């Protein structure tokens, strides 16, 4: 290889694959939808628990089951987004836990969506 070829050849060591913004945008949409569904079901579960244990009202037991399955789906789509945008482990775990504290998923979703949109120009 001559010196001319050596200087014009792209360096494979420093070239990172370009992020696929279409995949990131669809992962972000799934994450946002599940964050809202999880937050709404958690609020409904909270109301059910207050009614059941605070006021002795007979409440349906399926609300907790639905929230559990929605939260499981939230975990999957959040992990998918975290891998695609390369979140650090602390941010990923914090986002995963946001679905367990009433109202927190709404705030975390807003912040994460804003950051991802700015970072990837979505």
CSV table of N, CA and C in Angstrom, one decimal:
chain,number,residue,atom,x,y,z
A,1,UNK,N,0.9,-1.2,0.0
A,1,UNK,CA,0.0,0.0,0.0
A,1,UNK,C,0.9,1.2,0.0
A,2,UNK,N,0.6,2.2,-0.9
A,2,UNK,CA,1.4,3.4,-0.9
A,2,UNK,C,1.0,4.4,0.1
A,3,UNK,N,1.7,5.4,0.3
A,3,UNK,CA,1.3,6.4,1.3
A,3,UNK,C,0.1,7.2,0.9
A,4,UNK,N,-0.2,7.3,-0.5
A,4,UNK,CA,-1.4,8.0,-0.9
A,4,UNK,C,-2.6,7.1,-0.6
A,5,UNK,N,-2.5,5.8,-0.7
A,5,UNK,CA,-3.6,5.0,-0.4
A,5,UNK,C,-3.9,4.9,1.1
A,6,UNK,N,-2.8,5.0,1.9
A,6,UNK,CA,-2.9,4.9,3.3
A,6,UNK,C,-3.5,6.2,3.9
A,7,UNK,N,-3.3,7.3,3.3
A,7,UNK,CA,-3.9,8.6,3.8
A,7,UNK,C,-5.3,8.7,3.4
A,8,UNK,N,-5.8,8.2,2.3
A,8,UNK,CA,-7.1,8.4,1.8
A,8,UNK,C,-8.1,7.3,2.3
A,9,UNK,N,-7.5,6.2,2.7
A,9,UNK,CA,-8.4,5.0,3.1
A,9,UNK,C,-9.1,5.4,4.5
A,10,UNK,N,-10.4,5.1,4.6
A,10,UNK,CA,-11.0,5.4,5.9
A,10,UNK,C,-10.6,4.5,6.9
A,11,UNK,N,-10.5,5.0,8.1
A,11,UNK,CA,-10.1,4.2,9.3
A,11,UNK,C,-11.3,3.4,9.8
A,12,UNK,N,-11.1,2.1,9.8
A,12,UNK,CA,-12.2,1.2,10.3
A,12,UNK,C,-12.3,1.2,11.8
A,13,UNK,N,-11.2,1.6,12.5
A,13,UNK,CA,-11.2,1.6,13.9
A,13,UNK,C,-12.0,2.7,14.5
A,14,UNK,N,-12.1,3.8,13.9
A,14,UNK,CA,-12.8,5.0,14.4
A,14,UNK,C,-14.2,5.1,13.9
A,15,UNK,N,-14.6,4.3,12.9
A,15,UNK,CA,-15.9,4.5,12.3
A,15,UNK,C,-16.9,3.6,13.0
A,16,UNK,N,-17.9,4.3,13.7
A,16,UNK,CA,-19.0,3.6,14.4
A,16,UNK,C,-20.1,3.5,13.4
A,17,UNK,N,-20.9,2.5,13.5
A,17,UNK,CA,-22.1,2.4,12.6
A,17,UNK,C,-23.1,3.6,12.9
A,18,UNK,N,-23.6,4.1,11.9
A,18,UNK,CA,-24.6,5.2,12.1
A,18,UNK,C,-25.8,4.7,12.7
A,19,UNK,N,-26.4,5.4,13.6
A,19,UNK,CA,-27.6,4.9,14.3
A,19,UNK,C,-28.8,4.9,13.3
A,20,UNK,N,-29.6,3.8,13.4
A,20,UNK,CA,-30.7,3.7,12.5
A,20,UNK,C,-31.9,4.5,13.1
A,21,UNK,N,-32.1,5.7,12.7
A,21,UNK,CA,-33.1,6.6,13.3
A,21,UNK,C,-34.5,6.1,13.2
A,22,UNK,N,-34.8,5.3,12.1
A,22,UNK,CA,-36.1,4.7,11.9
A,22,UNK,C,-36.4,3.7,13.0
A,23,UNK,N,-35.4,2.9,13.3
A,23,UNK,CA,-35.6,1.9,14.4
A,23,UNK,C,-35.7,2.6,15.8
A,24,UNK,N,-34.9,3.6,16.0
A,24,UNK,CA,-34.9,4.3,17.2
A,24,UNK,C,-36.3,5.0,17.4
A,25,UNK,N,-36.8,5.6,16.3
A,25,UNK,CA,-38.1,6.3,16.4
A,25,UNK,C,-39.2,5.4,16.7
A,26,UNK,N,-39.2,4.2,16.1
A,26,UNK,CA,-40.3,3.2,16.4
A,26,UNK,C,-40.1,2.6,17.8
A,27,UNK,N,-38.9,2.4,18.3
A,27,UNK,CA,-38.7,2.0,19.7
A,27,UNK,C,-39.1,3.1,20.7
A,28,UNK,N,-38.9,4.3,20.3
A,28,UNK,CA,-39.3,5.4,21.2
A,28,UNK,C,-40.8,5.5,21.2
A,29,UNK,N,-41.5,5.3,20.1
A,29,UNK,CA,-42.9,5.4,20.1
A,29,UNK,C,-43.5,4.2,21.0
A,30,UNK,N,-43.0,3.0,20.9
A,30,UNK,CA,-43.4,1.9,21.7
A,30,UNK,C,-43.2,2.2,23.2
A,31,UNK,N,-42.0,2.7,23.5
A,31,UNK,CA,-41.7,3.1,24.9
A,31,UNK,C,-42.6,4.1,25.4
A,32,UNK,N,-42.9,5.1,24.7
A,32,UNK,CA,-43.8,6.2,25.1
A,32,UNK,C,-45.2,5.7,25.4
A,33,UNK,N,-45.7,4.8,24.5
A,33,UNK,CA,-47.1,4.3,24.6
A,33,UNK,C,-47.1,3.4,25.9
A,34,UNK,N,-46.1,2.5,26.1
A,34,UNK,CA,-46.1,1.6,27.2
A,34,UNK,C,-45.9,2.4,28.5
A,35,UNK,N,-45.1,3.5,28.5
A,35,UNK,CA,-44.9,4.3,29.7
A,35,UNK,C,-46.2,4.9,30.1
A,36,UNK,N,-47.0,5.3,29.2
A,36,UNK,CA,-48.3,5.9,29.5
A,36,UNK,C,-49.3,4.8,30.0
A,37,UNK,N,-49.3,3.7,29.3
A,37,UNK,CA,-50.2,2.6,29.7
A,37,UNK,C,-49.9,2.1,31.1
A,38,UNK,N,-48.6,2.0,31.3
A,38,UNK,CA,-48.1,1.5,32.7
A,38,UNK,C,-48.5,2.5,33.7
A,39,UNK,N,-48.3,3.8,33.5
A,39,UNK,CA,-48.6,4.8,34.4
A,39,UNK,C,-50.1,4.9,34.7
A,40,UNK,N,-50.9,4.7,33.7
A,40,UNK,CA,-52.4,4.8,33.9
A,40,UNK,C,-52.9,3.5,34.7
A,41,UNK,N,-52.4,2.4,34.4
A,41,UNK,CA,-52.8,1.2,35.1
A,41,UNK,C,-52.3,1.2,36.5
A,42,UNK,N,-51.1,1.8,36.7
A,42,UNK,CA,-50.6,1.9,38.1
A,42,UNK,C,-51.4,2.9,38.9
A,43,UNK,N,-51.9,3.9,38.3
A,43,UNK,CA,-52.8,4.9,39.0
A,43,UNK,C,-54.1,4.2,39.4
A,44,UNK,N,-54.6,3.4,38.4
A,44,UNK,CA,-55.9,2.6,38.7
A,44,UNK,C,-55.6,1.6,39.8
A,45,UNK,N,-54.5,1.0,39.8
A,45,UNK,CA,-54.2,0.0,40.8
A,45,UNK,C,-54.0,0.7,42.2
A,46,UNK,N,-53.5,1.9,42.2
A,46,UNK,CA,-53.3,2.6,43.5
A,46,UNK,C,-54.7,3.0,44.0
A,47,UNK,N,-55.6,3.5,43.1
A,47,UNK,CA,-57.0,3.8,43.5
A,47,UNK,C,-57.7,2.5,44.1
A,48,UNK,N,-57.4,1.4,43.4
A,48,UNK,CA,-58.1,0.2,43.8
A,48,UNK,C,-57.6,-0.2,45.2
A,49,UNK,N,-56.3,-0.1,45.4
A,49,UNK,CA,-55.7,-0.5,46.7
A,49,UNK,C,-56.2,0.4,47.9
A,50,UNK,N,-56.3,1.7,47.6
A,50,UNK,CA,-56.8,2.7,48.6
A,50,UNK,C,-58.3,2.3,48.9
A,51,UNK,N,-59.1,2.1,47.8
A,51,UNK,CA,-60.5,1.7,48.1
A,51,UNK,C,-60.6,0.4,48.8
A,52,UNK,N,-59.8,-0.6,48.5
A,52,UNK,CA,-59.9,-1.9,49.1
A,52,UNK,C,-59.4,-1.9,50.6
A,53,UNK,N,-58.2,-1.3,50.8
A,53,UNK,CA,-57.6,-1.4,52.1
A,53,UNK,C,-58.0,-0.2,53.0
A,54,UNK,N,-58.3,0.9,52.4
A,54,UNK,CA,-58.6,2.1,53.2
A,54,UNK,C,-60.1,2.2,53.5
A,55,UNK,N,-60.9,1.8,52.6
A,55,UNK,CA,-62.3,1.9,52.8
A,55,UNK,C,-63.1,0.6,52.8
A,56,UNK,N,-62.4,-0.5,52.6
A,56,UNK,CA,-63.1,-1.8,52.7
A,56,UNK,C,-64.0,-2.1,51.5
A,57,UNK,N,-63.8,-1.4,50.4
A,57,UNK,CA,-64.6,-1.6,49.2
A,57,UNK,C,-64.2,-2.9,48.5
A,58,UNK,N,-65.1,-3.7,48.1
A,58,UNK,CA,-64.8,-4.9,47.3
A,58,UNK,C,-64.4,-4.5,45.9
A,59,UNK,N,-63.1,-4.7,45.5
A,59,UNK,CA,-62.6,-4.3,44.2
A,59,UNK,C,-62.3,-5.5,43.4
A,60,UNK,N,-62.2,-5.3,42.1
A,60,UNK,CA,-61.8,-6.4,41.2
A,60,UNK,C,-60.4,-6.8,41.3
A,61,UNK,N,-60.0,-8.0,41.3
A,61,UNK,CA,-58.6,-8.4,41.5
A,61,UNK,C,-57.8,-8.4,40.2
A,62,UNK,N,-58.5,-8.2,39.1
A,62,UNK,CA,-57.8,-8.3,37.8
A,62,UNK,C,-57.0,-7.0,37.5
A,63,UNK,N,-57.3,-6.0,38.2
A,63,UNK,CA,-56.5,-4.7,37.9
A,63,UNK,C,-55.0,-4.9,38.1
A,64,UNK,N,-54.7,-5.6,39.2
A,64,UNK,CA,-53.3,-5.9,39.5
A,64,UNK,C,-52.6,-6.8,38.4
A,65,UNK,N,-53.4,-7.7,38.0
A,65,UNK,CA,-52.9,-8.7,36.9
A,65,UNK,C,-52.6,-7.9,35.6
A,66,UNK,N,-53.6,-7.1,35.2
A,66,UNK,CA,-53.4,-6.3,34.0
A,66,UNK,C,-52.2,-5.4,34.1
A,67,UNK,N,-52.1,-4.7,35.3
A,67,UNK,CA,-50.9,-3.8,35.5
A,67,UNK,C,-49.6,-4.6,35.4
A,68,UNK,N,-49.6,-5.8,36.0
A,68,UNK,CA,-48.4,-6.6,35.9
A,68,UNK,C,-48.0,-7.0,34.5
A,69,UNK,N,-48.9,-7.3,33.7
A,69,UNK,CA,-48.6,-7.7,32.3
A,69,UNK,C,-48.2,-6.4,31.5
A,70,UNK,N,-48.9,-5.3,31.7
A,70,UNK,CA,-48.5,-4.1,31.0
A,70,UNK,C,-47.1,-3.7,31.5
A,71,UNK,N,-46.8,-3.8,32.7
A,71,UNK,CA,-45.5,-3.5,33.2
A,71,UNK,C,-44.4,-4.4,32.6
A,72,UNK,N,-44.7,-5.6,32.5
A,72,UNK,CA,-43.8,-6.6,31.8
A,72,UNK,C,-43.5,-6.1,30.4
A,73,UNK,N,-44.5,-5.7,29.6
A,73,UNK,CA,-44.3,-5.2,28.3
A,73,UNK,C,-43.5,-3.9,28.3
A,74,UNK,N,-43.8,-3.1,29.3
A,74,UNK,CA,-43.0,-1.8,29.5
A,74,UNK,C,-41.5,-2.2,29.7
A,75,UNK,N,-41.2,-3.2,30.5
A,75,UNK,CA,-39.8,-3.6,30.7
A,75,UNK,C,-39.2,-4.0,29.4
A,76,UNK,N,-39.9,-4.7,28.6
A,76,UNK,CA,-39.3,-5.2,27.3
A,76,UNK,C,-39.0,-4.0,26.3
A,77,UNK,N,-40.0,-3.1,26.2
A,77,UNK,CA,-39.8,-2.0,25.2
A,77,UNK,C,-38.8,-1.0,25.7
A,78,UNK,N,-38.7,-0.8,27.0
A,78,UNK,CA,-37.7,0.1,27.6
A,78,UNK,C,-36.3,-0.5,27.4
A,79,UNK,N,-36.2,-1.8,27.6
A,79,UNK,CA,-34.9,-2.4,27.4
A,79,UNK,C,-34.5,-2.3,25.9
A,80,UNK,N,-35.4,-2.5,25.0
A,80,UNK,CA,-35.2,-2.4,23.6
A,80,UNK,C,-34.7,-1.0,23.3
A,81,UNK,N,-35.4,0.1,23.8
A,81,UNK,CA,-35.0,1.4,23.5
A,81,UNK,C,-33.6,1.7,24.1
A,82,UNK,N,-33.4,1.2,25.3
A,82,UNK,CA,-32.1,1.5,26.0
A,82,UNK,C,-30.9,0.9,25.2
A,83,UNK,N,-31.1,-0.3,24.6
A,83,UNK,CA,-30.1,-0.9,23.8
A,83,UNK,C,-29.8,-0.1,22.6
A,84,UNK,N,-30.9,0.4,21.9
A,84,UNK,CA,-30.8,1.1,20.7
A,84,UNK,C,-30.1,2.5,20.8
A,85,UNK,N,-30.4,3.1,21.9
A,85,UNK,CA,-29.8,4.5,22.1
A,85,UNK,C,-28.6,4.4,23.1
A,86,UNK,N,-28.2,3.2,23.5
A,86,UNK,CA,-27.1,3.0,24.4
A,86,UNK,C,-27.1,3.8,25.7
A,87,UNK,N,-28.2,3.7,26.4
A,87,UNK,CA,-28.3,4.3,27.7
A,87,UNK,C,-27.3,3.6,28.7
A,88,UNK,N,-26.7,4.4,29.6
A,88,UNK,CA,-25.9,3.7,30.6
A,88,UNK,C,-26.9,2.9,31.5
A,89,UNK,N,-26.3,1.9,32.2
A,89,UNK,CA,-27.1,1.0,33.0
A,89,UNK,C,-27.9,1.7,34.1
A,90,UNK,N,-27.3,2.7,34.7
A,90,UNK,CA,-28.1,3.4,35.8
A,90,UNK,C,-29.3,4.1,35.2
A,91,UNK,N,-29.2,4.7,34.1
A,91,UNK,CA,-30.4,5.4,33.5
A,91,UNK,C,-31.4,4.3,33.1
A,92,UNK,N,-31.0,3.2,32.6
A,92,UNK,CA,-31.9,2.1,32.1
A,92,UNK,C,-32.6,1.6,33.3
A,93,UNK,N,-31.9,1.3,34.4
A,93,UNK,CA,-32.6,0.7,35.6
A,93,UNK,C,-33.6,1.8,36.2
A,94,UNK,N,-33.2,3.0,36.2
A,94,UNK,CA,-34.0,4.1,36.7
A,94,UNK,C,-35.3,4.2,35.9
A,95,UNK,N,-35.2,4.1,34.6
A,95,UNK,CA,-36.3,4.1,33.7
A,95,UNK,C,-37.2,2.9,33.9
A,96,UNK,N,-36.6,1.7,34.1
A,96,UNK,CA,-37.4,0.5,34.3
A,96,UNK,C,-38.2,0.6,35.6
A,97,UNK,N,-37.6,1.2,36.7
A,97,UNK,CA,-38.2,1.3,38.0
A,97,UNK,C,-39.3,2.4,38.0
A,98,UNK,N,-39.3,3.3,37.0
A,98,UNK,CA,-40.3,4.3,37.0
A,98,UNK,C,-41.7,3.8,36.8
A,99,UNK,N,-41.9,2.6,36.3
A,99,UNK,CA,-43.2,2.1,36.2
A,99,UNK,C,-43.8,1.5,37.5
A,100,UNK,N,-43.0,1.6,38.6
A,100,UNK,CA,-43.5,1.1,39.9
A,100,UNK,C,-43.9,2.2,40.9
A,101,UNK,N,-43.7,3.4,40.5
A,101,UNK,CA,-44.0,4.5,41.4
A,101,UNK,C,-45.1,5.4,40.7
A,102,UNK,N,-46.2,5.6,41.4
A,102,UNK,CA,-47.3,6.3,40.7
A,102,UNK,C,-46.8,7.7,40.3
A,103,UNK,N,-47.2,8.1,39.1
A,103,UNK,CA,-46.9,9.3,38.4
A,103,UNK,C,-45.5,9.5,37.9
A,104,UNK,N,-44.6,8.7,38.3
A,104,UNK,CA,-43.2,8.9,37.9
A,104,UNK,C,-43.0,8.5,36.5
A,105,UNK,N,-43.7,7.5,36.0
A,105,UNK,CA,-43.5,7.1,34.6
A,105,UNK,C,-43.8,8.2,33.6
A,106,UNK,N,-44.7,9.1,33.9
A,106,UNK,CA,-45.1,10.2,33.1
A,106,UNK,C,-43.9,11.2,32.9
A,107,UNK,N,-43.3,11.5,34.1
A,107,UNK,CA,-42.2,12.5,34.1
A,107,UNK,C,-41.0,11.9,33.4
A,108,UNK,N,-40.6,10.6,33.7
A,108,UNK,CA,-39.5,10.0,33.2
A,108,UNK,C,-39.6,9.8,31.7
A,109,UNK,N,-40.8,9.5,31.2
A,109,UNK,CA,-41.1,9.3,29.8
A,109,UNK,C,-40.9,10.6,29.1
A,110,UNK,N,-41.4,11.7,29.6
A,110,UNK,CA,-41.3,13.0,29.0
A,110,UNK,C,-39.8,13.4,28.9
A,111,UNK,N,-39.0,13.2,29.9
A,111,UNK,CA,-37.6,13.6,29.9
A,111,UNK,C,-36.8,12.7,28.9
A,112,UNK,N,-37.1,11.4,28.9
A,112,UNK,CA,-36.4,10.5,28.0
A,112,UNK,C,-36.7,10.8,26.6
A,113,UNK,N,-38.0,11.0,26.3
A,113,UNK,CA,-38.4,11.3,24.9
A,113,UNK,C,-37.8,12.6,24.4
A,114,UNK,N,-37.7,13.6,25.3
A,114,UNK,CA,-37.1,14.8,24.9
A,114,UNK,C,-35.6,14.6,24.6
A,115,UNK,N,-34.9,13.9,25.4
A,115,UNK,CA,-33.5,13.7,25.3
A,115,UNK,C,-33.2,12.9,24.0
A,116,UNK,N,-34.0,11.8,23.8
A,116,UNK,CA,-33.8,11.0,22.6
A,116,UNK,C,-34.1,11.7,21.3
A,117,UNK,N,-35.1,12.5,21.3
A,117,UNK,CA,-35.5,13.3,20.1
A,117,UNK,C,-34.4,14.3,19.8
A,118,UNK,N,-33.8,15.0,20.8
A,118,UNK,CA,-32.8,15.9,20.6
A,118,UNK,C,-31.5,15.2,20.2
A,119,UNK,N,-31.1,14.1,20.8
A,119,UNK,CA,-29.9,13.4,20.5
A,119,UNK,C,-29.9,12.8,19.0
A,120,UNK,N,-31.0,12.3,18.6
A,120,UNK,CA,-31.1,11.7,17.3
A,120,UNK,C,-31.9,12.5,16.2
A,121,UNK,N,-32.2,13.8,16.5
A,121,UNK,CA,-32.9,14.7,15.6
A,121,UNK,C,-34.2,14.0,15.1
A,122,UNK,N,-35.0,13.5,16.0
A,122,UNK,CA,-36.3,12.9,15.6
A,122,UNK,C,-37.4,13.9,15.7
